[in-house]
Coordinates of C-alpha atoms and ligand atoms in Angstrom, one line a residue:
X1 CA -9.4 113.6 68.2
X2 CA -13.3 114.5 68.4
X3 CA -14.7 111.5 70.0
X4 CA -12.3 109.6 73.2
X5 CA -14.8 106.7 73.2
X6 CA -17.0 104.9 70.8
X7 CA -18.6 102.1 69.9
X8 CA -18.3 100.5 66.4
X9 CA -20.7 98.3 65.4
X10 CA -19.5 95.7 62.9
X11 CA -22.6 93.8 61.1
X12 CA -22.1 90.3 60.2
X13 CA -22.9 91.7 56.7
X14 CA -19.1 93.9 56.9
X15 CA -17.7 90.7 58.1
X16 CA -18.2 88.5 54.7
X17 CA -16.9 90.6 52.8
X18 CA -18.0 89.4 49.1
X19 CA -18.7 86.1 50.4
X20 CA -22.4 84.8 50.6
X21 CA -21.9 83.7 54.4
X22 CA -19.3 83.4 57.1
X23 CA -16.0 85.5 57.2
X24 CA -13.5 86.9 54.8
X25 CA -10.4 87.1 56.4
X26 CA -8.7 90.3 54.2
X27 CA -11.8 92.1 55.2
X28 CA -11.4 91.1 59.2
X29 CA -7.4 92.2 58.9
X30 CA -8.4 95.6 57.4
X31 CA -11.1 96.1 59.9
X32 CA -8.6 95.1 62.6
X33 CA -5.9 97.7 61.3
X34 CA -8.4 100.1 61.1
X35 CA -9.0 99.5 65.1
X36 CA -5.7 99.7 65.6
X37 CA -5.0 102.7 64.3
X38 CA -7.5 104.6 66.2
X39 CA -6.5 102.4 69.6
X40 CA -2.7 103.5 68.6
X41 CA -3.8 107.5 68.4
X42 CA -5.3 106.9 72.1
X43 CA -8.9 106.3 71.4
X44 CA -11.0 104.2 72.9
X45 CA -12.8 101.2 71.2
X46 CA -15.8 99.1 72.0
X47 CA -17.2 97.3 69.6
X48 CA -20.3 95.3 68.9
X49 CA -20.7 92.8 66.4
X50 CA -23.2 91.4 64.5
X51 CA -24.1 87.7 63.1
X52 CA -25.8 88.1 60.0
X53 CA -23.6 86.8 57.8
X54 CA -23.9 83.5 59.3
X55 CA -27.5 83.5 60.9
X56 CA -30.4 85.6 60.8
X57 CA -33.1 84.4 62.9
X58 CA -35.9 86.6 61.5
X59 CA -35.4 85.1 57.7
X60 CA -35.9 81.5 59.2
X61 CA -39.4 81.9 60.8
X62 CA -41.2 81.8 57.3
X63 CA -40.3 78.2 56.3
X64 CA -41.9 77.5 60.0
X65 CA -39.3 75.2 61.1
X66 CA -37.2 77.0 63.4
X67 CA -39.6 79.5 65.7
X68 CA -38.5 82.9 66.2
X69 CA -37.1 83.1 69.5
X70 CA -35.1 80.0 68.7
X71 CA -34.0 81.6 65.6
X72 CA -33.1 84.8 67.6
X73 CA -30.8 82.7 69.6
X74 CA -28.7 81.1 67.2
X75 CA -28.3 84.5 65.7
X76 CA -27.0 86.0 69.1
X77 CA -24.6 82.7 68.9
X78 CA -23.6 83.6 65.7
X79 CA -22.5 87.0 66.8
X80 CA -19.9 85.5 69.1
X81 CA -18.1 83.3 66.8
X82 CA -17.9 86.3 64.8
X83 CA -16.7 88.2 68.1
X84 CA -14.0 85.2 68.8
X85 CA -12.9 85.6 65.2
X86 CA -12.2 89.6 65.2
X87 CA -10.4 89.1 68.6
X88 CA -8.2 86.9 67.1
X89 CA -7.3 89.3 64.5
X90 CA -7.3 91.9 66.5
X91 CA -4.8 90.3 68.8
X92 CA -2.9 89.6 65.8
X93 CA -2.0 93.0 65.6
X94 CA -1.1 93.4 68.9
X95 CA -4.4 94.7 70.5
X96 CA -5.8 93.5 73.9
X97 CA -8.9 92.7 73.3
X98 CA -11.7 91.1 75.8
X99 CA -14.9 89.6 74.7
X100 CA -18.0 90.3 77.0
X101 CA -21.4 88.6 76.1
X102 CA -24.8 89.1 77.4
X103 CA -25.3 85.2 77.4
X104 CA -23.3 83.9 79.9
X105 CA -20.5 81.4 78.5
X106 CA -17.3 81.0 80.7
X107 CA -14.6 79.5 79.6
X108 CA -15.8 82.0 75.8
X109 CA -16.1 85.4 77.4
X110 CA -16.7 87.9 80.6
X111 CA -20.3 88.9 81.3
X112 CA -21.5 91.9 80.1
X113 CA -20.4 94.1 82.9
X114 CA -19.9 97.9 82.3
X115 CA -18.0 99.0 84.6
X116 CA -15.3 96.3 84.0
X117 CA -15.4 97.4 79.6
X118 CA -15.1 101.1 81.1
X119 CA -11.8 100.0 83.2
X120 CA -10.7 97.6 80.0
X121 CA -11.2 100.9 77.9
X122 CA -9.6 103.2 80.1
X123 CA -6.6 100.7 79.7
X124 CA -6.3 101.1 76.1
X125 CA -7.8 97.3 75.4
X126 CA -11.0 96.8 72.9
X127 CA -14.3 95.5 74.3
X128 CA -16.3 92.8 71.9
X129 CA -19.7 92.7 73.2
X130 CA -22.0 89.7 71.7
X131 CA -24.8 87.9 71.7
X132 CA -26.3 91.2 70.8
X133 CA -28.9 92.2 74.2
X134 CA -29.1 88.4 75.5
X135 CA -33.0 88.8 74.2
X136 CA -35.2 87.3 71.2
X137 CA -36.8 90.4 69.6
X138 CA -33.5 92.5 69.0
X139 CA -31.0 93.5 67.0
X140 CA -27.3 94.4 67.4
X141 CA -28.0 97.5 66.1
X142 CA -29.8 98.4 69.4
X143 CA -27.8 96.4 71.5
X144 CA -25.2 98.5 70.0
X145 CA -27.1 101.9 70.8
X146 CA -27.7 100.3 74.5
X147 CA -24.2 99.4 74.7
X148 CA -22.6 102.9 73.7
X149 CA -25.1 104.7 75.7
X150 CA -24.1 101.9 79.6
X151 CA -20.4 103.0 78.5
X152 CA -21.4 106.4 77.9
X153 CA -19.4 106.2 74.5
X154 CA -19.2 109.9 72.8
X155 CA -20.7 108.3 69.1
X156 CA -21.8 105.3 68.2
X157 CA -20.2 104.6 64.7
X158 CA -22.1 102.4 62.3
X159 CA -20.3 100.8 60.0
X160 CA -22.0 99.7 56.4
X161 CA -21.1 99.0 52.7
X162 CA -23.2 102.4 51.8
X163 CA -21.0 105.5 52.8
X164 CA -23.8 107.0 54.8
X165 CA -27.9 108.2 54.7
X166 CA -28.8 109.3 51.1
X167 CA -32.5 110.9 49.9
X168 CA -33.0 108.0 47.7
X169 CA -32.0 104.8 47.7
X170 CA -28.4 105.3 45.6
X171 CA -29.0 101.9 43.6
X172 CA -31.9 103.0 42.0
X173 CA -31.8 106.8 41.7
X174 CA -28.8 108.2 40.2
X175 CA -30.3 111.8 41.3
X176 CA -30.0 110.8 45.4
X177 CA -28.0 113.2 47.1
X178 CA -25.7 112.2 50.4
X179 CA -27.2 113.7 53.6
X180 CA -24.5 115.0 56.0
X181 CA -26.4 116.0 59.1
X182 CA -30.1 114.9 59.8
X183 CA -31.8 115.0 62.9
X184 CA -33.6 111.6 64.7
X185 CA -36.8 113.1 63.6
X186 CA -36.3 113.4 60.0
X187 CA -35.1 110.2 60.0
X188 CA -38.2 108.5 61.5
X189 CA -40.1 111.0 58.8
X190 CA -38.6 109.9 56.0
X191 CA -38.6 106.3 57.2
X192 CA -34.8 105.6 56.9
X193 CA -34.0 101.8 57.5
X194 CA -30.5 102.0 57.6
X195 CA -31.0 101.0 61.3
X196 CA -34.3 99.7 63.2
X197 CA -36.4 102.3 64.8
X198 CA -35.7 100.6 68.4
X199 CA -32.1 101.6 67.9
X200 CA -32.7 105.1 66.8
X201 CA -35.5 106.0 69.4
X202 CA -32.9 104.9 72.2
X203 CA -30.0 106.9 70.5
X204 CA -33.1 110.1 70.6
X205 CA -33.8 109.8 74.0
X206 CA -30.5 109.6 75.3
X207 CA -29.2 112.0 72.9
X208 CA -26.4 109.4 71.3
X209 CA -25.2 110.7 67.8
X210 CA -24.4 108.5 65.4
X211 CA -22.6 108.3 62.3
X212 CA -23.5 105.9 59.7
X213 CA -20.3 105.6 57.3
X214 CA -18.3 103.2 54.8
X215 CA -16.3 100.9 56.8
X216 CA -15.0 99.1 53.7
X217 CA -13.1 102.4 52.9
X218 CA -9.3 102.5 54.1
X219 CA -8.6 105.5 57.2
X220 CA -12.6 105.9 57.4
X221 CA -12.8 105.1 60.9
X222 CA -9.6 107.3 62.2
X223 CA -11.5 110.1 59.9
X224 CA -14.7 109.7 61.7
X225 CA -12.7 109.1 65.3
X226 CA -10.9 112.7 64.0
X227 CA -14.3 114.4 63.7
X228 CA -13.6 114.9 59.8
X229 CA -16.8 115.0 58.2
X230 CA -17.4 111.4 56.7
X231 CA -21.1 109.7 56.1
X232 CA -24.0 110.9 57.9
X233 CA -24.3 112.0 61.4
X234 CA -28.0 111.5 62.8
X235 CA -28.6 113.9 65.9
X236 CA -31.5 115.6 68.2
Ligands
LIG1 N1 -30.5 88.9 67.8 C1 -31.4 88.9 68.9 N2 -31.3 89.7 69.9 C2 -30.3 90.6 70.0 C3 -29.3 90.7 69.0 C4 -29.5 89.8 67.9 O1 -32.4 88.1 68.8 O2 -30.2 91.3 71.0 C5 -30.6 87.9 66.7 C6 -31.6 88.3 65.6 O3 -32.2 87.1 65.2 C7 -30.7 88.8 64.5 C8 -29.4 88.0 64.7 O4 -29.3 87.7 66.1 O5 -31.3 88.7 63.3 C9 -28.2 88.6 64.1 O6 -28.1 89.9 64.5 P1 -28.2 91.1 63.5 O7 -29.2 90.7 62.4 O8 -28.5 92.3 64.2 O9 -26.8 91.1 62.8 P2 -26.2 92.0 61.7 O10 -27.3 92.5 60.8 O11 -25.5 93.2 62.3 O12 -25.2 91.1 61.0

């Protein structure tokens, strides 16, 4: 195994599978297997997890009824009824799983505290972390690099429908050609969205690599946990 410790970041897009909104339950059970297998092999697995598919609080602010920060903070809520879903089927498979949330909510979840995901890890349980950074202005993808970086995960995996970072956009251009390694720099050069730039410059600075890949493809994760060249991997 390459990488002990990662995160996986699940977007609430991966979660709906080919729904237009809220969950898909084959899709959550395949995710969940996937998990397991890794957890099985030894690994360990943090994960956070986005809200998308059920609230995006950027999308709202042009009809000018719900403000921004308001909008922000239903979409952190949305990322923990997608967090209480996963650790159900998680659980359902037999994996210990403990939600932590960076909005406090008792009787829901722990608060975010990383020393007590690094013991749960260390124990062979899964971390959820939600309600992405607790702040309006965000996204899970950099609470996600924030996260993996507190836990000092080895690789922050990202987890999308697209099977990594291509030099067009792969719907359009039948000539773009996979990337498999590209540095932080080139990315910000050739103004790759496949995450926000507040997420990559963190994973820069503190020198987090990160491996954009197909979730939706069976064994992808154990592959990428394996060090077996799947997707792209964006380092220094
Ligand atoms: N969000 C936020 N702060 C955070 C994380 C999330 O305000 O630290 C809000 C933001 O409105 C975002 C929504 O929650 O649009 C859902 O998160 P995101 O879009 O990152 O989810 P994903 O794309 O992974 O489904």
């Amino acid at each position: 195994m390459k990488y002990k410790r990662s995160l996986l970041k699940l977007s609430g897009e991966a979660l709906m599978g080919n729904n237009e909104y809220g969950l898909h339950s084959n899709r959550l059970k395949q995710y969940a297997e996937e998990v397991k297998n890794v957890v099985k092999m030894g690994a360990q697995v943090a994960i956070v997890i986005g809200g998308g598919n059920i609230f995006r609080g950027f999308s709202r602010i042009k009809e000018n009824i719900i403000n921004r920060i308001g909008g922000d903070y239903m979409g952190m809520l949305a990322t923990v009824i997608n967090g209480i879903a996963f650790q159900s089927y998680l659980e359902n498979v037999g994996i210990c799983t403990y939600i932590q949330t960076a909005i406090r909510m008792d009787p829901i979840a722990e608060p975010f505290f990383k020393d007590r995901a690094i013991r749960h890890l260390e124990k062979g349980r899964v971390v959820i972390f939600v309600a992405g950074l607790g702040n309006p202005y965000f996204t899970t993808d950099t609470a996600a690099v924030l996260r993996a970086i507190e836990i000092q995960a080895d690789v922050l995996l990202k987890g999308t429908k697209v099977d990594g970072i291509y030099t067009e956009d792969p719907k359009k251009d039948k000539n773009a050609k996979k990337i498999k390694n590209i540095s932080f720099d080139m990315v910000y050069k050739m103004g790759i969205k496949v995450m926000d730039t507040t997420a990559f410059i963190l994973g820069n600075e503190n020198n987090l690599p990160i491996i954009i890949f197909d979730i939706n493809r069976i064994g992808n994760f154990k592959k990428a946990i394996s060090g077996e060249s799947i997707g792209t991997i964006v380092t220094n």
